[in-house]
Coordinates of C-alpha atoms and ligand atoms in Angstrom, one line a residue:
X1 CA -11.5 -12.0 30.8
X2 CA -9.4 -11.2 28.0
X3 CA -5.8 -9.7 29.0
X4 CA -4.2 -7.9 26.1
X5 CA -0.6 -8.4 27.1
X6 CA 3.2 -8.1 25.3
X7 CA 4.8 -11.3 24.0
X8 CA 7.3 -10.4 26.2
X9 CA 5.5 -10.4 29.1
X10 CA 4.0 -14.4 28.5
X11 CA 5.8 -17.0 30.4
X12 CA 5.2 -19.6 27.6
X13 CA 7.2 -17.6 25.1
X14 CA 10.3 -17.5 27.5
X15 CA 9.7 -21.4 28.0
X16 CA 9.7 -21.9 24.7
X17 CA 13.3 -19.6 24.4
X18 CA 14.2 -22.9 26.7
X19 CA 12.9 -25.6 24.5
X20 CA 15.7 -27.4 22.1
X21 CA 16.0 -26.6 18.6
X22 CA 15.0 -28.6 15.9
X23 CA 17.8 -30.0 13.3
X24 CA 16.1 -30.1 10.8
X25 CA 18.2 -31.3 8.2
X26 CA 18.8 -34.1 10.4
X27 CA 15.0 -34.5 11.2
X28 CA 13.7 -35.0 7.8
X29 CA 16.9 -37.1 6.2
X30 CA 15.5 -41.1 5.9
X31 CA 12.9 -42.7 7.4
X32 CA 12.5 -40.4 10.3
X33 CA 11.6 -37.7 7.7
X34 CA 9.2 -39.8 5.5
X35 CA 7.0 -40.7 9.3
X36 CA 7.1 -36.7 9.3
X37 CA 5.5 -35.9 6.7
X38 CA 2.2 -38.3 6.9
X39 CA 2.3 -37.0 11.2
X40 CA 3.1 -32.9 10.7
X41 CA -0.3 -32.4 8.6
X42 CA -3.7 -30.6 9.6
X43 CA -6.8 -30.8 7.3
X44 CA -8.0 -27.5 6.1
X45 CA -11.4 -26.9 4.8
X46 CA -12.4 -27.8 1.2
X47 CA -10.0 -30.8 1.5
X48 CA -6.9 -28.9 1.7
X49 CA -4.1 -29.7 3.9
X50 CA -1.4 -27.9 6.0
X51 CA 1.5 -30.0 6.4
X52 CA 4.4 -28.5 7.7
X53 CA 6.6 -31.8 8.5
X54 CA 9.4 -30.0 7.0
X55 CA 9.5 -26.7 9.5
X56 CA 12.2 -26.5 12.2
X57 CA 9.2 -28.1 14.7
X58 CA 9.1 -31.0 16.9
X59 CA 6.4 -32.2 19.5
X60 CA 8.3 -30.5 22.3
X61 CA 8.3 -27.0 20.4
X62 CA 4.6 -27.7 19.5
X63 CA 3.6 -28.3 23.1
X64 CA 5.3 -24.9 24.4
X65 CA 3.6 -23.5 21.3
X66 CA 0.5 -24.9 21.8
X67 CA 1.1 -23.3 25.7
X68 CA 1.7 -19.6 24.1
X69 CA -1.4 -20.1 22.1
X70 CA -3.2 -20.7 25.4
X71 CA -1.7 -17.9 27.4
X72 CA -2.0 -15.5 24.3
X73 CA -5.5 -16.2 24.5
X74 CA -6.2 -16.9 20.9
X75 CA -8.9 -18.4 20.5
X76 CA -10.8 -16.0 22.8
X77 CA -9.1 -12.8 20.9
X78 CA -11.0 -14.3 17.8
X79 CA -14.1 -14.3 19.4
X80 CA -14.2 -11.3 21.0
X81 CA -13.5 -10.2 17.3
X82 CA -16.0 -12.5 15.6
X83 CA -18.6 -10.9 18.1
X84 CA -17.9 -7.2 17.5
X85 CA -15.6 -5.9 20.1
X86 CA -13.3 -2.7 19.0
X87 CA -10.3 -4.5 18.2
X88 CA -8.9 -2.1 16.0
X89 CA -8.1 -0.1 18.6
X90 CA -6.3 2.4 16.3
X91 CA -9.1 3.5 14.4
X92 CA -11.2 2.4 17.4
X93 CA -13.6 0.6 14.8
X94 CA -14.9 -2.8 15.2
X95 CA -13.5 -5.9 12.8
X96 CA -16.1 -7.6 10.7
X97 CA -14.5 -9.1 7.3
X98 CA -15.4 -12.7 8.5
X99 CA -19.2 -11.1 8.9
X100 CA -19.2 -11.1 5.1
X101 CA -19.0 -15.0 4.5
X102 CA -20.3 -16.3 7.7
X103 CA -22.0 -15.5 11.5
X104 CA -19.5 -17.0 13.7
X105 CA -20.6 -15.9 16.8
X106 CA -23.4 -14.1 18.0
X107 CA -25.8 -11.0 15.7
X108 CA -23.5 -7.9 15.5
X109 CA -25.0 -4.7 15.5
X110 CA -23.7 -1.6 14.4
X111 CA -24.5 2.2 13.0
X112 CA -28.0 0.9 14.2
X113 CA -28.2 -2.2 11.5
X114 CA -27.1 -5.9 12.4
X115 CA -24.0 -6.0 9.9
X116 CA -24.1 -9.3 8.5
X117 CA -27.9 -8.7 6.9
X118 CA -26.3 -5.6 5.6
X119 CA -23.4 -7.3 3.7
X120 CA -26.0 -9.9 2.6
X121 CA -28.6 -7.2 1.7
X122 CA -25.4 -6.3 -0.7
X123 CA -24.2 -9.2 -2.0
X124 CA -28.0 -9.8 -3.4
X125 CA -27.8 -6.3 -4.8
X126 CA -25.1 -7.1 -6.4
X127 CA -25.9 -10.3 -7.7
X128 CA -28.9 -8.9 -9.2
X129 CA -27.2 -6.2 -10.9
X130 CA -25.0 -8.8 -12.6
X131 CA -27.5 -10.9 -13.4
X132 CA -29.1 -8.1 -15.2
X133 CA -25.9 -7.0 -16.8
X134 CA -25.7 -10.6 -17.7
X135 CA -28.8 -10.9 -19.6
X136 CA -28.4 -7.1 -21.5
X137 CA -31.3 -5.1 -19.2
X138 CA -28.2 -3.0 -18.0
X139 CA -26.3 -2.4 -21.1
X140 CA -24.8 0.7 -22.5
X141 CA -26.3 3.3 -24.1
X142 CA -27.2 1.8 -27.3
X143 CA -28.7 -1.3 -25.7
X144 CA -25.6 -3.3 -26.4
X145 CA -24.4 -5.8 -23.4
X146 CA -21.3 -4.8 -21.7
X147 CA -18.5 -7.5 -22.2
X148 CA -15.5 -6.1 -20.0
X149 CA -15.7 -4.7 -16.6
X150 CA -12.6 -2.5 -15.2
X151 CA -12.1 -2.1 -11.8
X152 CA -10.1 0.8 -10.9
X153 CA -8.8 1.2 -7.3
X154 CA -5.4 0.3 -5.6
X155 CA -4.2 -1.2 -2.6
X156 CA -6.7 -3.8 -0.8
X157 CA -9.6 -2.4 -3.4
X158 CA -7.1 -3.9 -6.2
X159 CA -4.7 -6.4 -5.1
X160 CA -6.8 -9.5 -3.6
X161 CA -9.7 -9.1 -5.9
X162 CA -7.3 -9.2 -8.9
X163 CA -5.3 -12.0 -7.2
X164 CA -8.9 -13.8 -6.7
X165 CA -10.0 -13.0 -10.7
X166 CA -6.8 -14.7 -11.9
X167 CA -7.2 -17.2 -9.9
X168 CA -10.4 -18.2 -11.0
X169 CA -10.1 -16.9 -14.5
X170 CA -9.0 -20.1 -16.3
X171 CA -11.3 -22.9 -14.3
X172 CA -14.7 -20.2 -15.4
X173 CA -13.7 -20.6 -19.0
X174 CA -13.0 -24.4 -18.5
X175 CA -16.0 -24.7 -16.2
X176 CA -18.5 -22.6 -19.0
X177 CA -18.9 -20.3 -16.5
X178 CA -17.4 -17.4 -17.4
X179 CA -18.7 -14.4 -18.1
X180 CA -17.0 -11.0 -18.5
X181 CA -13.5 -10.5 -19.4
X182 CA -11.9 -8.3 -15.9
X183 CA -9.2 -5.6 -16.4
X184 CA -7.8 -3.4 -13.2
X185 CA -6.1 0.0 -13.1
X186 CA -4.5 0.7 -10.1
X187 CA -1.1 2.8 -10.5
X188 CA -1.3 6.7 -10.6
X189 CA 1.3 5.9 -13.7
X190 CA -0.9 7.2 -16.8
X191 CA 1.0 4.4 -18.4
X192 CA -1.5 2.2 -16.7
X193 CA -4.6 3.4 -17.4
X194 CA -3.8 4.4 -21.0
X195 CA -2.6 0.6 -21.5
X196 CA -5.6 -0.9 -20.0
X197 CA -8.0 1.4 -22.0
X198 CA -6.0 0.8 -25.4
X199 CA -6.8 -3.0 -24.7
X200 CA -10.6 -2.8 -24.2
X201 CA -13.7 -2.1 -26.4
X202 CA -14.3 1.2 -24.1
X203 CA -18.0 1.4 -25.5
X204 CA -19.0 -2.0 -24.3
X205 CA -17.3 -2.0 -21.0
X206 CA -18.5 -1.3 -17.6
X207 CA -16.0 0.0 -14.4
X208 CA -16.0 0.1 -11.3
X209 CA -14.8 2.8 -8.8
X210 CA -13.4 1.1 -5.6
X211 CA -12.8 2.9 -2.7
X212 CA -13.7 2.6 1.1
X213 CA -12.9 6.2 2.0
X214 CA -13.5 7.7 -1.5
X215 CA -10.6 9.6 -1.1
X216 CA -7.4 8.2 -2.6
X217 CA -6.0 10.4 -4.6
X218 CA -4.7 7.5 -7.1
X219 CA -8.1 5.8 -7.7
X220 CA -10.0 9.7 -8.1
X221 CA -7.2 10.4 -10.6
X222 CA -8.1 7.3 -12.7
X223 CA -11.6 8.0 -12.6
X224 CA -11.0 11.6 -13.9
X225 CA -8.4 10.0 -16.3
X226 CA -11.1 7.0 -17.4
X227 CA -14.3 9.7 -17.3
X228 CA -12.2 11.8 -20.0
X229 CA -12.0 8.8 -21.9
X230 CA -15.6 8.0 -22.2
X231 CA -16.6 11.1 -23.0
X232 CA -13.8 11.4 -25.7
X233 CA -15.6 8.3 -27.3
X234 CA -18.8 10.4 -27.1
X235 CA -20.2 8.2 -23.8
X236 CA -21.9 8.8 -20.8
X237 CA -19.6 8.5 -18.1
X238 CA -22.2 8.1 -15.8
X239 CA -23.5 5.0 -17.8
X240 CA -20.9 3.3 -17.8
X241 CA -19.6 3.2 -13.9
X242 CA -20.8 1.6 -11.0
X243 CA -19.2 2.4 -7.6
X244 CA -17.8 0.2 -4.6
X245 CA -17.4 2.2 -1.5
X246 CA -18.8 2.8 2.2
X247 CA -22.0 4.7 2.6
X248 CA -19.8 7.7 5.0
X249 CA -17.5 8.1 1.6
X250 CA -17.6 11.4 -0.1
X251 CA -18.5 9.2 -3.4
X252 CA -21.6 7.4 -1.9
X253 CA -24.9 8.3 -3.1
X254 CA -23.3 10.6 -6.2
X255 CA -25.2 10.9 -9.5
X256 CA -21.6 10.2 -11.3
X257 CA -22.6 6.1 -10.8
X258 CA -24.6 3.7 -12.5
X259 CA -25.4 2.5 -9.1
X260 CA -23.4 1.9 -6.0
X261 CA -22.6 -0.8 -3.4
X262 CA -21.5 -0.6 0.4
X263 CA -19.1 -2.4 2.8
X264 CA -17.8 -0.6 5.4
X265 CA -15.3 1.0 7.8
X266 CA -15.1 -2.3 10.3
X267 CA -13.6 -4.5 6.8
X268 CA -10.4 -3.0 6.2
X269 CA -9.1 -3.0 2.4
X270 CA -6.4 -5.9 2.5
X271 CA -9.5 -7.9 4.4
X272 CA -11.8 -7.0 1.8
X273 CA -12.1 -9.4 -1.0
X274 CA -14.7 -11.1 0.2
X275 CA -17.0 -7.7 0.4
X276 CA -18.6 -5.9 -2.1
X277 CA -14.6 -4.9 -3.1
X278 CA -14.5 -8.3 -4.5
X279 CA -18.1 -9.2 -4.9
X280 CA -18.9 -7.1 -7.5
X281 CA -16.0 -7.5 -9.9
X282 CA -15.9 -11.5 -9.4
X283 CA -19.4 -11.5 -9.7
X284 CA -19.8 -9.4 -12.8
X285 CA -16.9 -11.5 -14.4
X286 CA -17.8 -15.0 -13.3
X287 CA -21.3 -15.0 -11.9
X288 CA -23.0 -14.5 -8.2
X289 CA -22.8 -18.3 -8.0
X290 CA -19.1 -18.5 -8.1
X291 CA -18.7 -15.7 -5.9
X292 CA -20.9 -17.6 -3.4
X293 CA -18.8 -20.7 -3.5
X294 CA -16.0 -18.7 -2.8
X295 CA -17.6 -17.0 0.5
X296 CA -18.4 -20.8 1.4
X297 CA -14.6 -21.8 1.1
X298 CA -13.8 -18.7 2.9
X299 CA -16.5 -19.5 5.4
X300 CA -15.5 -23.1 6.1
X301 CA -12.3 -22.0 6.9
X302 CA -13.0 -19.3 9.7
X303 CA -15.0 -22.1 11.3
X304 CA -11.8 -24.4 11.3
X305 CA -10.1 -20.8 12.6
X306 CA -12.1 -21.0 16.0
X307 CA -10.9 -24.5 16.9
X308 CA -9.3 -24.4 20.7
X309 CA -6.8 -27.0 19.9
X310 CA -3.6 -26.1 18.6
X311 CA -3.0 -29.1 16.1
X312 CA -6.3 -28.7 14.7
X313 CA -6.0 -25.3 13.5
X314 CA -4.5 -24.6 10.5
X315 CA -4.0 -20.6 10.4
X316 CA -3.5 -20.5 14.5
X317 CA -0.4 -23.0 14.0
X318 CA 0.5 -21.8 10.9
X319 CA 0.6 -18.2 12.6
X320 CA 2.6 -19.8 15.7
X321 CA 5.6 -21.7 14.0
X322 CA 5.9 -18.4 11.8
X323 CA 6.5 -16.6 15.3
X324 CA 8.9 -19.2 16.5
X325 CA 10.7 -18.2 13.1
X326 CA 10.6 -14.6 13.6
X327 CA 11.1 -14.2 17.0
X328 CA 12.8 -17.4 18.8
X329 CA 15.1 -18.6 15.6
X330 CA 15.4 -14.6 14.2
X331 CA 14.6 -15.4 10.8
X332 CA 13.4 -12.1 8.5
X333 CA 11.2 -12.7 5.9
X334 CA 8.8 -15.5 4.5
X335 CA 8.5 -16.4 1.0
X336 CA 5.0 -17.7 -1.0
X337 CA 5.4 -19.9 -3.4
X338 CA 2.6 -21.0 -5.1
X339 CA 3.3 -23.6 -7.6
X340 CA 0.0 -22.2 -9.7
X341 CA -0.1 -19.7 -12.6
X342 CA -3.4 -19.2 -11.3
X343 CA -1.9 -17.3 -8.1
X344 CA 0.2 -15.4 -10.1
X345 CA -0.4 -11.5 -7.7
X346 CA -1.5 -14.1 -4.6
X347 CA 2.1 -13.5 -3.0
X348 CA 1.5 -9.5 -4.1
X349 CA -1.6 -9.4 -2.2
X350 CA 0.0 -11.4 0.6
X351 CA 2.5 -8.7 0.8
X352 CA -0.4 -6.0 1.5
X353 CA -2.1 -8.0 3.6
X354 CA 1.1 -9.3 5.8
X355 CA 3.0 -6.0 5.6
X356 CA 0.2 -3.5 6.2
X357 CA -1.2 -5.6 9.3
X358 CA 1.8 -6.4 10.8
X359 CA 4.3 -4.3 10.2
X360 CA 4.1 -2.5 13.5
X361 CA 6.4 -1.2 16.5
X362 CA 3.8 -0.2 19.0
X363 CA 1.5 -2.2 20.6
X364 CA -2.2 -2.3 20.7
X365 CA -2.2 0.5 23.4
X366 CA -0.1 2.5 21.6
X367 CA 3.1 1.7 23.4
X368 CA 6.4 0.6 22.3
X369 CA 7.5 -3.3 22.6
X370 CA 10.9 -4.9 22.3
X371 CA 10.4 -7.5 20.0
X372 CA 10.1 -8.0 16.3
X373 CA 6.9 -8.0 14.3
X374 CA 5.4 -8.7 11.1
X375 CA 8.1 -10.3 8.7
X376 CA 9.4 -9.4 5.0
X377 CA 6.9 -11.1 2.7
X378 CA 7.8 -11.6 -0.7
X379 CA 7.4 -14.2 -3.7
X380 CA 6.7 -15.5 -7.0
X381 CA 5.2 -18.8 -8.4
X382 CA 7.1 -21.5 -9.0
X383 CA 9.0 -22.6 -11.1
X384 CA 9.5 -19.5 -12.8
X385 CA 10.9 -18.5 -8.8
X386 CA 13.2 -21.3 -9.4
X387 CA 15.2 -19.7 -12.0
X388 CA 15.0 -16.2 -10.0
X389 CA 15.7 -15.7 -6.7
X390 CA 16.2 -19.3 -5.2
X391 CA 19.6 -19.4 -5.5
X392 CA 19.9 -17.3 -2.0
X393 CA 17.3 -19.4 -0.5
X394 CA 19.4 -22.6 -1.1
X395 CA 22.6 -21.1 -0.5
X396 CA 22.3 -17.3 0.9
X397 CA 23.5 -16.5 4.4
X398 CA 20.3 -15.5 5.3
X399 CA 17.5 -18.3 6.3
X400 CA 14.0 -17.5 4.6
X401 CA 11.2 -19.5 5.9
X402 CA 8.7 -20.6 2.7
X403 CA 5.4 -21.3 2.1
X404 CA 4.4 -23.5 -0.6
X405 CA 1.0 -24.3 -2.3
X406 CA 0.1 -26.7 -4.9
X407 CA -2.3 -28.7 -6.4
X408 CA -2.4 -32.4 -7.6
X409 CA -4.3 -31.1 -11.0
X410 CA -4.0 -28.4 -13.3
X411 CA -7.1 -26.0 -14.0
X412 CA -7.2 -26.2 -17.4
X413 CA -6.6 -29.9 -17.6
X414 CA -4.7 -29.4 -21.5
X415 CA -1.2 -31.1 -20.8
X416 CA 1.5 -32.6 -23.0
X417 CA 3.2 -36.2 -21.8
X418 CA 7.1 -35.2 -23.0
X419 CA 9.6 -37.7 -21.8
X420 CA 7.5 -39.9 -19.6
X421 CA 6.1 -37.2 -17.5
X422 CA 3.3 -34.6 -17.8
X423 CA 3.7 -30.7 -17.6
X424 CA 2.0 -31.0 -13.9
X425 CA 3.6 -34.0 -12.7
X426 CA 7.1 -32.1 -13.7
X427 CA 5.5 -28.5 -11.5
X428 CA 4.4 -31.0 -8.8
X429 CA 8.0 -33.1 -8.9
X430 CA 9.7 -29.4 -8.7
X431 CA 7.8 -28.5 -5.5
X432 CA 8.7 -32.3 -3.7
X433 CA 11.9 -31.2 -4.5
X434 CA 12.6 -28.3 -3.1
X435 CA 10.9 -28.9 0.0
X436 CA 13.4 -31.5 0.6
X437 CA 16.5 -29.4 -0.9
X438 CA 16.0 -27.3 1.2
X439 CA 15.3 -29.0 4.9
X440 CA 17.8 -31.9 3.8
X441 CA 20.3 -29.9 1.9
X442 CA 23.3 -32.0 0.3
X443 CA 26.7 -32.4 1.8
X444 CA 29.8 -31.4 -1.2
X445 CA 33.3 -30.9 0.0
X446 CA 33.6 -28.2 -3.0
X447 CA 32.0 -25.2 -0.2
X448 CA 30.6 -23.5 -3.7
X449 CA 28.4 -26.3 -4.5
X450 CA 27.3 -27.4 -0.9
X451 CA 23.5 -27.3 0.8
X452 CA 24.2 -27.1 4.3
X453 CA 19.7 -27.5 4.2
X454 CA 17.8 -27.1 7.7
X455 CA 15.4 -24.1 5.7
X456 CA 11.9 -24.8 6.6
X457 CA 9.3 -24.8 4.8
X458 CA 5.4 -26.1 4.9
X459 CA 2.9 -26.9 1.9
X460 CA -0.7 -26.1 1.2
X461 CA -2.0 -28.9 -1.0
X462 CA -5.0 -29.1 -2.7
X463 CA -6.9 -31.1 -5.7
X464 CA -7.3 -28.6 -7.7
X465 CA -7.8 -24.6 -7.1
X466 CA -11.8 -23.8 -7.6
X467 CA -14.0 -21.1 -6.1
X468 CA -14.2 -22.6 -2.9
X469 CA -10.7 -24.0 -2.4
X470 CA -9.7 -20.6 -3.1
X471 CA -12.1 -19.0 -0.7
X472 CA -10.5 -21.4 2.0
X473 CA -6.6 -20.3 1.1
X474 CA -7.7 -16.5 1.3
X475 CA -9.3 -17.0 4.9
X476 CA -6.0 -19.4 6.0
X477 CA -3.7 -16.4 5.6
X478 CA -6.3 -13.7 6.6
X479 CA -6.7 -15.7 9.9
X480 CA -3.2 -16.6 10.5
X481 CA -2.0 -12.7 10.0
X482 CA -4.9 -11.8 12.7
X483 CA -3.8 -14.3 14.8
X484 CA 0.2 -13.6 14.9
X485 CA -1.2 -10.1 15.2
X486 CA -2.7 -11.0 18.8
X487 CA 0.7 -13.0 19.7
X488 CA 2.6 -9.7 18.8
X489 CA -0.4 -7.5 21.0
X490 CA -0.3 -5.2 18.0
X491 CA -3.2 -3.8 15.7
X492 CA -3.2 -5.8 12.4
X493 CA -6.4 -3.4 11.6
X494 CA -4.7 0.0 10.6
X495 CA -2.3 1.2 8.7
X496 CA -0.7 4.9 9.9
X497 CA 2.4 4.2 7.8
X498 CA 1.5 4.9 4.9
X499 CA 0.1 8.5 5.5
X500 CA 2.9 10.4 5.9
X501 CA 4.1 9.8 2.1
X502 CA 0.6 10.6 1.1
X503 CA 1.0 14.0 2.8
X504 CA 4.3 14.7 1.8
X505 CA 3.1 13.6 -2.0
X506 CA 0.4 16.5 -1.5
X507 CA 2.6 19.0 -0.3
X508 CA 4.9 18.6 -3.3
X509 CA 2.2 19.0 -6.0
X510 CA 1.0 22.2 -4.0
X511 CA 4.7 23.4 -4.3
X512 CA 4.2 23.6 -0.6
X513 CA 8.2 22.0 0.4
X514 CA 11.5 22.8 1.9
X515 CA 15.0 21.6 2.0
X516 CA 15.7 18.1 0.4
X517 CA 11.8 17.2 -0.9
X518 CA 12.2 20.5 -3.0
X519 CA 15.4 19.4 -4.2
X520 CA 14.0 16.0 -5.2
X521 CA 10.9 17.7 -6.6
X522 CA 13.7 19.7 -8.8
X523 CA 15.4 16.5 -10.1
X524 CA 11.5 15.0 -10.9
X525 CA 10.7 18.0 -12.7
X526 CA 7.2 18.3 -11.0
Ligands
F6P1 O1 -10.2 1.8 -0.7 P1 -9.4 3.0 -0.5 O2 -10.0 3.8 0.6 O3 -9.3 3.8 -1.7 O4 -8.0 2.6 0.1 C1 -7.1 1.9 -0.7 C2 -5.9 1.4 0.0 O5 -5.2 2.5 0.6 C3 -4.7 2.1 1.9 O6 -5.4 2.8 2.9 C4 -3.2 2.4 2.0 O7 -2.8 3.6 1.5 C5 -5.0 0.6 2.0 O8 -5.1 0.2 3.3 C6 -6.2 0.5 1.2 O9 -6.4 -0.8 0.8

């Protein structure tokens, strides 16, 4: 029996009010802090670890935590999920991303077909369509192969599978296989899609319309904007773009597409990489292979994700210290801080898929609830983040919790040995650094140049970022926004805050306003 109840309401989360607080700065100074590190740590799949020796945590705030977990009923919220109850209650829809790389639980059925042979009855569909794009049977109009595929969409049909591309980009051109060079237009800014289509042979590339409900206004504006294009050039639009959408959208089954693929309304967009949003691009570009390793990282992960004991979950714990930040110690925001070019836009799609789930002041019923929610998410890779912004996290009056991620090797494996030390061992000395900046800090009687320290932080670590280690980093945070999502009782599934700007937006361009939105629409000249 599954009771659906306010943090508030948990007698484990006012125990753990009652539970001393960590000094940290204190905790991770010596030796005390070097038997952290190898103790605080939690294999993930794909043989990365969690290790979060330096958050404000001790075995007595891990034990009432481990208590919340158990009263929150985590581990049974997931499975209730993993085997298709309504837990978007919102949109009243069922929740199936995790369908698309793996069957959990038990056979799901829904709109009268078992879901997870439907998103594999895609994923073949798709990888057949690439495989024929990659050997020229689908090629353009004068039998040319297509070289560069364009996704246009924006929000969760943008940001992870252009986080996932550029992450994978480098190691398929190291690894031989790469395959098609991937662009994305996402912005309603006509500075975008005139930029991306300046940069492309036009002729020789293939796009891809991306949209669940077909009807955002940005992404049907960029396919106008990208149709007049082709047709400028003397090309048939209709050659030349494939769509990515569900089968209810008022784009499905249109004679405008190449051909078309389905997901569906139970995988919302930020939860969508791993569907045909991502397949098709990822696939085109690097091959249905990689794309499959990637499902397998992703897939290895939500297995780890159904593990009942606290310690030995990775996303669960990761999701419960990050409440005991946001709601017990009143911290704001979280930072990621990937020290990887490679996931360059993974804190941008991070921000989507944080935000948009969790940023939330009702519960699930609908009701309001007295606590706070979803934290600020922000971030930048290292150590260009460094020479930004870190300033306030070292010395700010705010604290910012931080989540690192880095890898003992570089993807492209090209490095320079300046000055005794290698271009990665300098990235990965920067990262041991700052983790210990910050929890330890540095006493200086000059005020200006002290670290008082105690800022937590924890660190993904990996070999190297591949399809598959990359599959299992997208499914940690996935799974650990779900699960703080069941700790809060809120719906991390919808996302009604961002219609009423969409509406508003409308009613300016039909000159349809009053009082200060027609003064602004004055000053914008619209
Ligand atoms: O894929 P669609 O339906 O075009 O939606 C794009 C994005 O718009 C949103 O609904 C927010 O406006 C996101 O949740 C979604 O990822």
């Amino acid at each position: 029996m599954i009771n659906w109840k306010n943090l508030n309401e948990l007698s484990s989360y006012q125990e753990l009010g009652k539970v001393k607080p960590l000094d940290l700065a204190e905790a991770m100074t010596g030796q005390k802090g070097a038997d952290r590190v190898g103790k605080y740590t939690v294999d993930m799949a794909e043989g990365l670890t969690y290790n979060y020796a330096a958050k404000a945590v001790d075995d007595d705030i891990l034990g009432a935590l481990a208590k919340l977990a158990e009263e929150a009923q985590l581990a049974e919220k997931f499975e209730e999920l993993y085997n298709g109850a309504v837990v978007n209650t919102g949109e009243k829809r069922l929740v199936l991303h995790q369908l698309t790389r793996g069957q959990l639980g038990n056979a799901v059925e829904a709109d009268g077909t078992d879901k997870r042979s439907f998103y594999i009855e895609q994923q073949k569909r798709i990888a057949d369509f690439a495989n024929k794009v990659h050997a020229g049977e689908i090629a353009n109009a004068k039998g040319e192969k297509f070289t560069t595929v364009v996704q246009i969409g924006i929000g969760g049909s943008d940001l992870g599978p252009r986080a996932m591309y550029l992450a994978l980009e480098n190691w398929a051109k190291k690894t031989g296989t790469f395959k098609m060079n991937a662009a994305f237009i996402s912005n309603v800014d006509p500075d975008d899609a005139s930029a991306v289509l300046g940069s492309i042979d036009v002729a020789h590339s293939l796009f891809i319309l991306v949209s669940k409900s077909g009807t955002t206004l940005e992404t049907l504006t960029n396919q106008a904007f990208v149709m007049d294009a082709l047709k400028k050039e003397g090309l048939d639009p209709a050659k030349h773009m494939i769509a990515v959408t569900s089968e209810t959208s008022p784009i499905a089954h249109s004679a405008d597409f190449l051909d078309a693929f389905y997901m569906d309304d139970y995988i919302g967009g930020r939860y969508s990489s791993t569907s045909a949003v991502g397949g098709a691009v990822l696939s085109l570009a690097f091959g249905p292979e990689v794309f499959a390793a990637f499902l397998d990282g992703a897939a290895a992960e939500d297995k780890l994700s159904t593990e009942k004991d606290l310690l030995k979950n990775p996303a669960m714990l990761d999701a419960l210290i990050g409440v005991y930040e946001r709601n017990i110690l009143g911290f704001p925001s979280t930072a990621i801080l990937p020290y990887s070019q490679a996931l360059s836009r993974f804190p941008a799609h991070l921000q989507q898929l944080d935000m948009e789930s969790n940023g939330k002041s009702v519960n699930r019923f609908g009701e309001p609830i007295g606590y706070v929610t979803g934290p600020i998410i922000f971030g930048e890779p290292g150590t260009n983040g460094q020479h930004s912004f870190y300033q306030l996290l070292h010395q700010g009056t705010d604290i910012v919790p931080l989540q690192f991620v880095g890898f003992r090797k570089s993807q492209i494996q090209n490095d320079v040995d300046i000055q005794g030390s290698t271009s990665q061992q300098k990235l990965c000395a920067n990262v041991a650094a700052q983790i210990v900046a910050f929890a330890c800090g540095k006493e200086n009687a000059d005020l200006n140049k002290n670290f008082k320290g105690g800022r937590p932080s924890s660190i993904i670590i990996g070999d190297d970022l591949n399809p598959k280690t990359l599959g299992a980093l997208l499914a940690h945070f996935e799974n650990k926004v779900m699960f703080q999502g069941f700790v809060w009782n809120i719906n991390s599934f919808d996302q009604e805050g961002v219609q009423l700007g969409k509406t508003l937006a409308k009613a300016v361009l039909a000159h349809e306003t009053e009082g200060a939105l027609t003064e602004y629409s004055k000053l914008l000249n619209i």
